[in-house]
Tab-separated table of C-alpha atoms in Angstrom:
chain	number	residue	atom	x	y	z
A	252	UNK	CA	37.851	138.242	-90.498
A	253	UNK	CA	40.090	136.058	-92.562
A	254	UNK	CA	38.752	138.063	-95.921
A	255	UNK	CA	39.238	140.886	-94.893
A	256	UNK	CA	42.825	140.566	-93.284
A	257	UNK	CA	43.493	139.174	-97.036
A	258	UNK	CA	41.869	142.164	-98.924
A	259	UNK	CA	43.900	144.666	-96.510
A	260	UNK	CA	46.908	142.942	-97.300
A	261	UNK	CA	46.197	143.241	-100.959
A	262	UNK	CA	45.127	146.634	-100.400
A	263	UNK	CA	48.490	147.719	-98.921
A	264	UNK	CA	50.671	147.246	-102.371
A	265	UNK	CA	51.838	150.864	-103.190
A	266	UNK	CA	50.240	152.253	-106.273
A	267	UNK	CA	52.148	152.721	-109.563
A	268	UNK	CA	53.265	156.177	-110.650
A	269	UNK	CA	53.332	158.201	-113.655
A	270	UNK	CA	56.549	158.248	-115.327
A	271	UNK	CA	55.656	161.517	-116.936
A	272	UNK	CA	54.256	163.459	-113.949
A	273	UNK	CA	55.880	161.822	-110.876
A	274	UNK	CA	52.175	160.716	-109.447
A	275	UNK	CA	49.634	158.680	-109.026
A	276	UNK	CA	46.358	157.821	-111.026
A	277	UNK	CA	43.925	160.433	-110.199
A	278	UNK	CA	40.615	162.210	-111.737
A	279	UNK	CA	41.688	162.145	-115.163
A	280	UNK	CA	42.975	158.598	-115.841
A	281	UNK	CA	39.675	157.064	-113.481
A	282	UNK	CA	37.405	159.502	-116.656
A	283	UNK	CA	38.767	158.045	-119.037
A	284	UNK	CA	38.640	154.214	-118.080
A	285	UNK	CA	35.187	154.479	-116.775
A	286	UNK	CA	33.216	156.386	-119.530
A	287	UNK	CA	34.840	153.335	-121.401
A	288	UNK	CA	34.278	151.223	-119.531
A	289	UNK	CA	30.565	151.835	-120.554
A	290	UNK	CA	30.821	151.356	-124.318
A	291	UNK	CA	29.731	147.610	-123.884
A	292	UNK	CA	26.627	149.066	-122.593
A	293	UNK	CA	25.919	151.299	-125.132
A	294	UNK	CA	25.508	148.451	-127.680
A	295	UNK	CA	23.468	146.550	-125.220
A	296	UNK	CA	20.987	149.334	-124.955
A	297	UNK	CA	20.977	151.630	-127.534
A	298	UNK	CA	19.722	149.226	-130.599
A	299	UNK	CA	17.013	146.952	-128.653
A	300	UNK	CA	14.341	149.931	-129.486
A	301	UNK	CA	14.775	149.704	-133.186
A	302	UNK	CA	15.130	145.810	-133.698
A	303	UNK	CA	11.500	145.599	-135.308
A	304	UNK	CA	12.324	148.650	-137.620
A	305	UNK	CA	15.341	146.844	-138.622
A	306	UNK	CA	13.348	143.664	-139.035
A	307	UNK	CA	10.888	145.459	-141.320
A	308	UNK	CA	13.984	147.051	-143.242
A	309	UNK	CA	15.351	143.229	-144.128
A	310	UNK	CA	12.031	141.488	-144.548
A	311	UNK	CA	12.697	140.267	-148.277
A	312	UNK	CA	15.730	138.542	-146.388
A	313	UNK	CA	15.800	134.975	-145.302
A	314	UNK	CA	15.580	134.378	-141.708
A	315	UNK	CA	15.389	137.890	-140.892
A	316	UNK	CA	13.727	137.120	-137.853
A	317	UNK	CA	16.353	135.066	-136.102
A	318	UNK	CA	18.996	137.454	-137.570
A	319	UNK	CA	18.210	140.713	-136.591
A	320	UNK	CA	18.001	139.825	-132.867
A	321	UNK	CA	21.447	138.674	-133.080
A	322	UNK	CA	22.522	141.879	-134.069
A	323	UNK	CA	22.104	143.485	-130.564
A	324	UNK	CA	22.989	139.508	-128.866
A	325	UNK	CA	26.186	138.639	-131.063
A	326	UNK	CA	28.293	141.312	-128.923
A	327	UNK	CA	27.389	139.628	-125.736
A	328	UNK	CA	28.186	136.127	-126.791
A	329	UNK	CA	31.676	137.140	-128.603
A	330	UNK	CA	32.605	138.805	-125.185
A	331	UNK	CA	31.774	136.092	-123.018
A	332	UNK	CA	34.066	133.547	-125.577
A	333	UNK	CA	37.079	135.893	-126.051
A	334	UNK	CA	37.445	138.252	-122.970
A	335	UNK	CA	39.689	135.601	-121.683
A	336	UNK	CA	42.394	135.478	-124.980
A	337	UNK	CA	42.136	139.427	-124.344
A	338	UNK	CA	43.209	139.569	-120.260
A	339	UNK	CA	46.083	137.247	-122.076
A	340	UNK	CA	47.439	139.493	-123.933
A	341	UNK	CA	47.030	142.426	-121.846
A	342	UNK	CA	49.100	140.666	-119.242
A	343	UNK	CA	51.684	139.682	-122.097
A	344	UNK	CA	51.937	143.053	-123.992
A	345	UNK	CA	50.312	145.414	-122.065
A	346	UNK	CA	46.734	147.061	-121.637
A	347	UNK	CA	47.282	150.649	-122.777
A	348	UNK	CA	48.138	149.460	-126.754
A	349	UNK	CA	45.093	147.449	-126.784
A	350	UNK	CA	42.795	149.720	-125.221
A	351	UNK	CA	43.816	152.189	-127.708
A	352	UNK	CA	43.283	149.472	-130.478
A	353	UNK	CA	40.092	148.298	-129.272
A	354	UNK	CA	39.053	151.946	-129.117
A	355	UNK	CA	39.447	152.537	-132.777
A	356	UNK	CA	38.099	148.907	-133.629
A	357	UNK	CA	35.017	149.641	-131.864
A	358	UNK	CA	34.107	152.892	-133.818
A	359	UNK	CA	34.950	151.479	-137.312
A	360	UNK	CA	32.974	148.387	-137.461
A	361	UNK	CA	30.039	149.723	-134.512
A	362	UNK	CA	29.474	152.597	-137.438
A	363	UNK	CA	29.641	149.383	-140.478
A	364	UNK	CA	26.205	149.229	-140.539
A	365	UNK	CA	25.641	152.551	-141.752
A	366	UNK	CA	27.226	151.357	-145.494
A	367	UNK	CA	26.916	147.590	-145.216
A	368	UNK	CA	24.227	146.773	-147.750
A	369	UNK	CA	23.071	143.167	-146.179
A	370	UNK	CA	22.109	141.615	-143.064
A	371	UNK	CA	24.799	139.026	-143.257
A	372	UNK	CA	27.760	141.446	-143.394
A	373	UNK	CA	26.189	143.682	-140.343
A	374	UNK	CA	25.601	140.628	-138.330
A	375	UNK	CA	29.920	139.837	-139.174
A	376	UNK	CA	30.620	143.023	-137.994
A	377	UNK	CA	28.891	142.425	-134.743
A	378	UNK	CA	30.987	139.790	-134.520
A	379	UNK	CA	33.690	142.489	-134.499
A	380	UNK	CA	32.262	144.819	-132.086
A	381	UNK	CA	32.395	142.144	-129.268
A	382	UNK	CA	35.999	141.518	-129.711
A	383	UNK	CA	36.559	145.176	-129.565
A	384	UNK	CA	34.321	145.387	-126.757
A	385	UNK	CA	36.098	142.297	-125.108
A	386	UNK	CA	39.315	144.138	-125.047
A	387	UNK	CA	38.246	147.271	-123.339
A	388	UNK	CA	35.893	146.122	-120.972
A	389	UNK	CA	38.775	143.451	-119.333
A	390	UNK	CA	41.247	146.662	-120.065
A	391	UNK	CA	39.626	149.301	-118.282
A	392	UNK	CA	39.011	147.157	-115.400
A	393	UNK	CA	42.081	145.969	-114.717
A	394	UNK	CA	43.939	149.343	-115.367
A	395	UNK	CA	41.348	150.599	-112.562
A	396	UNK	CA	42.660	147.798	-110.535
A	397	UNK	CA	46.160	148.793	-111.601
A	398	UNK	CA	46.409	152.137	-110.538
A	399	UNK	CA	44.147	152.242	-107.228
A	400	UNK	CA	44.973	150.241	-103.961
A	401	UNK	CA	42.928	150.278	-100.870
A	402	UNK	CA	39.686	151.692	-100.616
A	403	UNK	CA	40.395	154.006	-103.476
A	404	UNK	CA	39.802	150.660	-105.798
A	405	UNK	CA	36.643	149.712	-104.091
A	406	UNK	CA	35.495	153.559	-104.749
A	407	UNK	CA	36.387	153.152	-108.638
A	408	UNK	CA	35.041	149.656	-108.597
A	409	UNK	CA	31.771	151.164	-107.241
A	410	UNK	CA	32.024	154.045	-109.624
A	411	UNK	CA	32.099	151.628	-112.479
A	412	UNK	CA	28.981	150.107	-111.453
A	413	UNK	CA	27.175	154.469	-110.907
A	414	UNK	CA	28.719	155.505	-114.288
A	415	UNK	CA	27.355	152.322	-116.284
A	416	UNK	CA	23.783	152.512	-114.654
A	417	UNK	CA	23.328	156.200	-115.615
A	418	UNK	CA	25.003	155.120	-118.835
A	419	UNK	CA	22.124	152.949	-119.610
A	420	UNK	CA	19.519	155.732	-118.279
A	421	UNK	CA	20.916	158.107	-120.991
A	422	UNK	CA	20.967	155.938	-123.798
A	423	UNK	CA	17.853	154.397	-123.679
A	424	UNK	CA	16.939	158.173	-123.641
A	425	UNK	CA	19.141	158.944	-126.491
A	426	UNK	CA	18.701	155.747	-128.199
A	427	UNK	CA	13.977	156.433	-128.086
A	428	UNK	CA	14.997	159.862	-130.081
A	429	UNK	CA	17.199	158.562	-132.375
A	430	UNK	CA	15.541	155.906	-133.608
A	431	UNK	CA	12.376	158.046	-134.924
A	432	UNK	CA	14.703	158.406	-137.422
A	433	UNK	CA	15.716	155.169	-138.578
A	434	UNK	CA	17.174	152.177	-137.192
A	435	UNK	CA	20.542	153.060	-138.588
A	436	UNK	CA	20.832	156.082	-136.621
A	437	UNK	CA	22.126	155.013	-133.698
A	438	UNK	CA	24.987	153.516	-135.233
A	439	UNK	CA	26.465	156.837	-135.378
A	440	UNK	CA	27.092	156.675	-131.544
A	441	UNK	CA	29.764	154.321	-131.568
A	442	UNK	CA	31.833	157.311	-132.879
A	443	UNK	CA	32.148	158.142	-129.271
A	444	UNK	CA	35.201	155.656	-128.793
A	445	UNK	CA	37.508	158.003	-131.456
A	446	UNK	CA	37.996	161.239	-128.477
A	447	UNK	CA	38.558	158.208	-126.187
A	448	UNK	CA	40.990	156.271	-128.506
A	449	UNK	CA	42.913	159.911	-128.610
A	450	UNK	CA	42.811	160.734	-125.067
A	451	UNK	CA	44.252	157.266	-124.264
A	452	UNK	CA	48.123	156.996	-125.385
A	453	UNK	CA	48.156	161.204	-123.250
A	454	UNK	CA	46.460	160.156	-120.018
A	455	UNK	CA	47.078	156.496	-119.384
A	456	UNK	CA	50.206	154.663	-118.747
A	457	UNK	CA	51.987	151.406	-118.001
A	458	UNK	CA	51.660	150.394	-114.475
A	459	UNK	CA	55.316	148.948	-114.717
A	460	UNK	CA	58.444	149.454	-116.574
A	461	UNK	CA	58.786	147.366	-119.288
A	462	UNK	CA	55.251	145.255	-119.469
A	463	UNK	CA	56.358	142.695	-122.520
A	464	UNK	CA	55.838	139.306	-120.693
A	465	UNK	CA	57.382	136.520	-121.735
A	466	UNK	CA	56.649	133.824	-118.829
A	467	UNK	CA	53.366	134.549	-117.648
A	468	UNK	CA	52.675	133.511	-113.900
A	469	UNK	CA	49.732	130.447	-113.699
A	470	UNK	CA	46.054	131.984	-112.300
A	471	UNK	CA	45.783	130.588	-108.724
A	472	UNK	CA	42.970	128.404	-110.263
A	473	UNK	CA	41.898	126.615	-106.777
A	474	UNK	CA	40.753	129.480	-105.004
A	475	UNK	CA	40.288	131.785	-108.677
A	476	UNK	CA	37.876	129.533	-109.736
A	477	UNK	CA	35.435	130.204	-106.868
A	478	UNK	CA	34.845	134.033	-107.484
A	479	UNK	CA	34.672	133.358	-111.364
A	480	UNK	CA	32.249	130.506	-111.284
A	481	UNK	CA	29.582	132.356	-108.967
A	482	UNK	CA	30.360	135.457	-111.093
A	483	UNK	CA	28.701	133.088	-114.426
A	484	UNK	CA	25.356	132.762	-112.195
A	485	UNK	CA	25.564	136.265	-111.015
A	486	UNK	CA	25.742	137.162	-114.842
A	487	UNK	CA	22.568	135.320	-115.539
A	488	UNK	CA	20.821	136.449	-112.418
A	489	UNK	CA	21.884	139.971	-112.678
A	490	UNK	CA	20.376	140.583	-115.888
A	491	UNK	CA	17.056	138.542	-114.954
A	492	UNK	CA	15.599	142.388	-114.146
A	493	UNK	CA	17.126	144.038	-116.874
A	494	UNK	CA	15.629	141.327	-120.010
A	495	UNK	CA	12.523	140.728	-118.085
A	496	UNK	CA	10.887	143.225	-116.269
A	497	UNK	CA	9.282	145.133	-119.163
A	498	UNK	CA	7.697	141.490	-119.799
A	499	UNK	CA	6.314	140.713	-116.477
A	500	UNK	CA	5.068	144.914	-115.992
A	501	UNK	CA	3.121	143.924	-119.650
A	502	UNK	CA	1.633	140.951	-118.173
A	503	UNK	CA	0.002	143.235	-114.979
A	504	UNK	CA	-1.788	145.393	-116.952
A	505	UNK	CA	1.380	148.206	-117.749
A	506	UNK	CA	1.420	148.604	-121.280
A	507	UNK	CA	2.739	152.062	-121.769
A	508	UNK	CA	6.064	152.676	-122.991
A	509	UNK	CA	6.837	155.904	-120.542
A	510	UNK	CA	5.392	154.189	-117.858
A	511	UNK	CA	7.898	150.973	-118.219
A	512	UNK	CA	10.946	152.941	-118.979
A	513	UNK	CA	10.787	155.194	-115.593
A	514	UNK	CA	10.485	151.890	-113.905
A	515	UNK	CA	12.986	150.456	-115.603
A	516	UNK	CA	14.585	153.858	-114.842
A	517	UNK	CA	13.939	153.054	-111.055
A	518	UNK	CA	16.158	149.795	-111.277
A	519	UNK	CA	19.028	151.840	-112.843
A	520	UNK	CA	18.850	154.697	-109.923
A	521	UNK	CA	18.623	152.356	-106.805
A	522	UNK	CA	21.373	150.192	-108.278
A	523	UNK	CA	23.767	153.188	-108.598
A	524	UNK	CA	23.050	154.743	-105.159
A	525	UNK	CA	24.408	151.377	-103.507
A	526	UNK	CA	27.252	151.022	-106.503
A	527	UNK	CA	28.139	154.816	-104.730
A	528	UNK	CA	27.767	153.353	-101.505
A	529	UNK	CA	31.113	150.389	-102.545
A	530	UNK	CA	33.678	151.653	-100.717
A	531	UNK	CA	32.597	152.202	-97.627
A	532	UNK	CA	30.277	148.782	-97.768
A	533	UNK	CA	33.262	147.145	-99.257
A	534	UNK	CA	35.359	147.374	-95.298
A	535	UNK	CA	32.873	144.521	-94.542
A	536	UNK	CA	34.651	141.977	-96.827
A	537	UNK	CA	33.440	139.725	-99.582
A	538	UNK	CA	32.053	137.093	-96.879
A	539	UNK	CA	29.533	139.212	-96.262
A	540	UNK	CA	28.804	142.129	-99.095
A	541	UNK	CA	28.804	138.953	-101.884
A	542	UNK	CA	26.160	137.239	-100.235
A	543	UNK	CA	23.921	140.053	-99.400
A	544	UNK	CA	24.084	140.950	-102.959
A	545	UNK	CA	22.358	137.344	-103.797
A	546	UNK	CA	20.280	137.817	-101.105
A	547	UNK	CA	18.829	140.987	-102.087
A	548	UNK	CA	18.226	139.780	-105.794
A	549	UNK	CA	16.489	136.704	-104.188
A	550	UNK	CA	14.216	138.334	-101.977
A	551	UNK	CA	13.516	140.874	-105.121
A	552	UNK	CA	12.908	138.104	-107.516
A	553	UNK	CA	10.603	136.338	-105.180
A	554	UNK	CA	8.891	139.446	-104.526
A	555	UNK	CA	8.495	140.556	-108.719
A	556	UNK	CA	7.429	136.622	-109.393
A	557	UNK	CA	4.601	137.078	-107.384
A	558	UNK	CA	3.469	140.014	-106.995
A	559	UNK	CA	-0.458	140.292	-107.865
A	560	UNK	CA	-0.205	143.883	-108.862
A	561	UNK	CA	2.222	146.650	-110.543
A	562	UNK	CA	2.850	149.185	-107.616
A	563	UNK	CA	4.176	145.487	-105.669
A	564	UNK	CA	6.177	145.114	-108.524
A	565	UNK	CA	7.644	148.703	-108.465
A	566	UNK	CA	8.931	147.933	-104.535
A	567	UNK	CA	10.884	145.142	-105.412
A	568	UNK	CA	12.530	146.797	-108.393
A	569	UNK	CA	14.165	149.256	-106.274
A	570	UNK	CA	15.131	145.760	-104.157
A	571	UNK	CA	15.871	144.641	-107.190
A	572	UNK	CA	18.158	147.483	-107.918
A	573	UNK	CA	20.340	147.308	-104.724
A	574	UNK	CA	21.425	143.722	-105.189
A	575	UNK	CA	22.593	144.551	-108.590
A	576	UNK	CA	24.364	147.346	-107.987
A	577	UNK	CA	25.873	145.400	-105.091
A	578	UNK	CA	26.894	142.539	-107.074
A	579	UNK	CA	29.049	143.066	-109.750
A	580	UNK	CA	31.729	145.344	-107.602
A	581	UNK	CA	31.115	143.164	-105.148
A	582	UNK	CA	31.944	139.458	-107.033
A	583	UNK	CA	34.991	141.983	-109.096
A	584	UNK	CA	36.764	142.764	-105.905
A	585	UNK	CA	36.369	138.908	-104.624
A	586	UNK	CA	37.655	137.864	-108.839
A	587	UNK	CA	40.726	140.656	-108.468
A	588	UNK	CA	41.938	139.598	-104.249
A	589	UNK	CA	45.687	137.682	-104.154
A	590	UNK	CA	46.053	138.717	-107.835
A	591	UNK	CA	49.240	140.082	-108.934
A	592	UNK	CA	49.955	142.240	-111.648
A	593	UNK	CA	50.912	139.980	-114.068
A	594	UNK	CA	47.664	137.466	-113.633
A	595	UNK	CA	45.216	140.927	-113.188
A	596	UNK	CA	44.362	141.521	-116.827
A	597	UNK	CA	43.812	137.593	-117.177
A	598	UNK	CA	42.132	137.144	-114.073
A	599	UNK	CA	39.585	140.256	-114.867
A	600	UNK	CA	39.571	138.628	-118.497
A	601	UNK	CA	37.710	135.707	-116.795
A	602	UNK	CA	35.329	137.779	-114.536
A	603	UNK	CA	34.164	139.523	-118.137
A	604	UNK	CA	33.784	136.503	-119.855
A	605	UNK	CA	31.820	134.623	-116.918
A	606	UNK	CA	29.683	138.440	-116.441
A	607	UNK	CA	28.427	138.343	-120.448
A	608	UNK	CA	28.069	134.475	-120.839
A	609	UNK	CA	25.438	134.818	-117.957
A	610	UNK	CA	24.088	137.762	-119.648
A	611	UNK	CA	23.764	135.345	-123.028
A	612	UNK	CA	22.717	132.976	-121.206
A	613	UNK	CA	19.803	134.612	-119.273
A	614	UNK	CA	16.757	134.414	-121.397
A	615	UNK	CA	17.126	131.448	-122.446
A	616	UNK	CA	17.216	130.232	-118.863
A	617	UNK	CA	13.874	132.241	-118.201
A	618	UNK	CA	12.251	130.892	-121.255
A	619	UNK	CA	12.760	127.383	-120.301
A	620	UNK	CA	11.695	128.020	-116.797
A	621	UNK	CA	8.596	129.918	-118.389
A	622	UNK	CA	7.974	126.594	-120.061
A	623	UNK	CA	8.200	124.363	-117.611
A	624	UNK	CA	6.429	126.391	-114.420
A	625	UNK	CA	3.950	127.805	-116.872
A	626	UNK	CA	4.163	131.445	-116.657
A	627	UNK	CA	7.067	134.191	-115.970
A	628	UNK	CA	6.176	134.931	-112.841
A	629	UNK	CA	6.446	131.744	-111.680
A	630	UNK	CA	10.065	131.844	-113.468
A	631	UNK	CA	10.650	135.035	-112.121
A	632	UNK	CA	10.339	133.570	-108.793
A	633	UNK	CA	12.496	130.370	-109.376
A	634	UNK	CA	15.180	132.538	-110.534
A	635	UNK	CA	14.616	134.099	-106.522
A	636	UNK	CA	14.778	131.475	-105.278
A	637	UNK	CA	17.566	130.546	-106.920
A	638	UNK	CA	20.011	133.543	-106.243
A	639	UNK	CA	18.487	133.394	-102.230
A	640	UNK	CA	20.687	129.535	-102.708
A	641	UNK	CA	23.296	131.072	-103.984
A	642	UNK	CA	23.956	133.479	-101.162
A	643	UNK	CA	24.206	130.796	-98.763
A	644	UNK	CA	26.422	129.015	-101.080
A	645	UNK	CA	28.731	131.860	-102.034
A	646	UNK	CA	29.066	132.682	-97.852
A	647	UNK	CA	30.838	129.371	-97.902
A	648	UNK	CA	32.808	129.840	-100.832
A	649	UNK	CA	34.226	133.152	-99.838
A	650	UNK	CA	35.445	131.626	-96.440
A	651	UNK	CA	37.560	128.732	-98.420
A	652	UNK	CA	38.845	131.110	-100.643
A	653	UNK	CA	39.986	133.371	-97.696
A	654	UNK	CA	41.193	130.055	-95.414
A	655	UNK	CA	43.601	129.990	-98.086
């Protein structure tokens, strides 16, 4: 009761107004910030189907192998390391500038490989793309935070979650067509950011006169650090699905392509009918909707780890698919409660960071436990059981942080 006293009181602070039109954020500003809020994504997706055409392209070079994979993993990493120095200066100088900046740094260096001639120099401007994509992922969401209170927030935070799931649905479409036709095709995409980078500086604005900062108030780090530190294993649990299933359908006998893309396809629906579903599950506080999101993965880990056959497997990916779509909203609006304005775009900088080093993180933590329990399902399932530890855990954690 405690949480959610603390979230309505949180909730109340009026919403910020546009200087130019006398009103609040509405339709066109939450567009904007949320089809942008999927650019991250796009990298993520849209280049894992043509990673052994690129490898083939740069066989005469050295280490190819290790290199080329790092090309779609390099983003990731960069995020998780720098999403922090970017909520630091959003808070100092302002979001809108640097979303607009990041916008335009995005397309020029996602298109680079298209006229880089060597492995080296696209694998630099990787490099690149995550600090672009650092900046607009902890911009977007904590403009969305910024201009909706109450349960309009939840709704956007939710909506985050729908957009970015159907995101990936349509690129991995878009990215199986355009890769027929070379591996630097899809590069082209990132172009995408330049109507955004325009629409930017006409639809958004400062949430508050005058945003140079030139004291910036601490993070509440006793409580903050709660929220971020379960958001790092969320990270690595929440992708356990995403980098895995394909493997563990291969291993039950599903070997076409079609057939493991509408499962995957599955995942991505069921987690963006409960992301929908945020604001009104949201009323119930994070005491309860945090854990249940753990709980879910858990019981859909357990359930994927060993299962003897594919149609099992297909039951808990929809499982699967709620307690993701639950999470990440879910551990956000837990990150962003008793944050003011000036510690949002920090605070949110944090959340990213912890979010993508899990995602980094991830397989590596599944190959090891491959390793040591001898097979993926059996990883699969530690990784269950796991997350089911983690929901007790984080029910405890989110009734400090609300004592507080």
């Amino acid at each position: 009761m405690a949480d959610m006293t603390s979230e309505r009181s949180v909730a109340t602070t009026t919403a910020p107004v546009n200087p130019r039109t006398g009103r609040p954020a509405g339709w066109a500003q939450a567009s904007v910030l949320l089809v942008a809020a999927c650019l991250p994504v796009l990298g993520a997706v849209l280049l894992a189907p043509g990673l052994p055409s690129m490898t083939r392209a740069f066989a005469d070079t050295a280490g190819a192998s290790v290199l080329v994979p790092l090309v779609l993993t390099a983003p990731a990493l960069l995020i998780g390391l720098t999403a922090p120095f970017a909520g630091r200066v959003a808070d100092r100088v302002g979001r809108t500038g640097l979303l607009t900046v990041a916008l335009l740094l995005y397309a020029i260096v996602g298109t680079a490989p298209l006229y880089l001639p060597s492995l080296t120099l696209i694998l630099a401007s990787r490099v690149l793309v995550g600090l672009a994509e650092a900046a607009i992922m902890t911009c977007c969401t904590a403009l969305l935070a910024d201009y909706f209170h109450g349960p309009a927030r939840q709704r956007m935070l939710g909506l985050q979650g729908v957009v970015m799931s159907v995101a990936a649905i349509v690129f991995v479409a878009v990215a199986g067509a355009l890769i027929a036709t070379g591996w630097q095709t899809p590069f082209w995409l990132y172009l995408v950011s330049i109507p955004l980078a325009l629409l930017a500086p006409l639809v958004l604005w400062r949430p508050v006169a005058g945003e140079h900062v030139e004291q910036l108030p601490a993070l509440p780090w006793r409580s903050f650090v709660r929220p971020v530190g379960v958001t790092l294993v969320g990270g690595v649990l929440f992708y356990v699905a995403v980098v895995e299933l394909s493997y563990r359908l291969d291993e039950l006998g599903v070997t076409s392509a079609s057939s493991i893309g509408l499962i995957s396809a599955l995942l991505s629906l069921s987690s963006a009918l409960v992301s929908w579903s945020f604001g009104r599950l949201s009323r119930l506080g994070s005491r309860v909707v945090v854990p249940a999101a753990f709980a879910l993965l858990g019981v859909a880990y357990v359930g994927i780890g060993l299962a003897p056959s594919a149609p099992i497997v297909v039951v808990f990916t929809l499982v699967a698919g709620l307690g993701s779509g639950l999470l990440l909203p879910s551990l956000l609006s837990w990150t962003l409660t008793g944050l003011s304005y000036a510690q949002r775009g920090r605070g949110t900088g944090f959340w990213v960071a912890a979010l993508f080093l899990g995602e980094f993180i991830c397989p590596l933590a599944i190959l090891a436990l491959n390793a040591a329990l001898g097979g993926l399902g059996m990883a699969i399932c530690a990784a269950g059981v796991l997350s089911l530890a983690v929901a007790a855990l984080a029910r405890r954690l989110t009734k400090v942080t609300a004592g507080r």
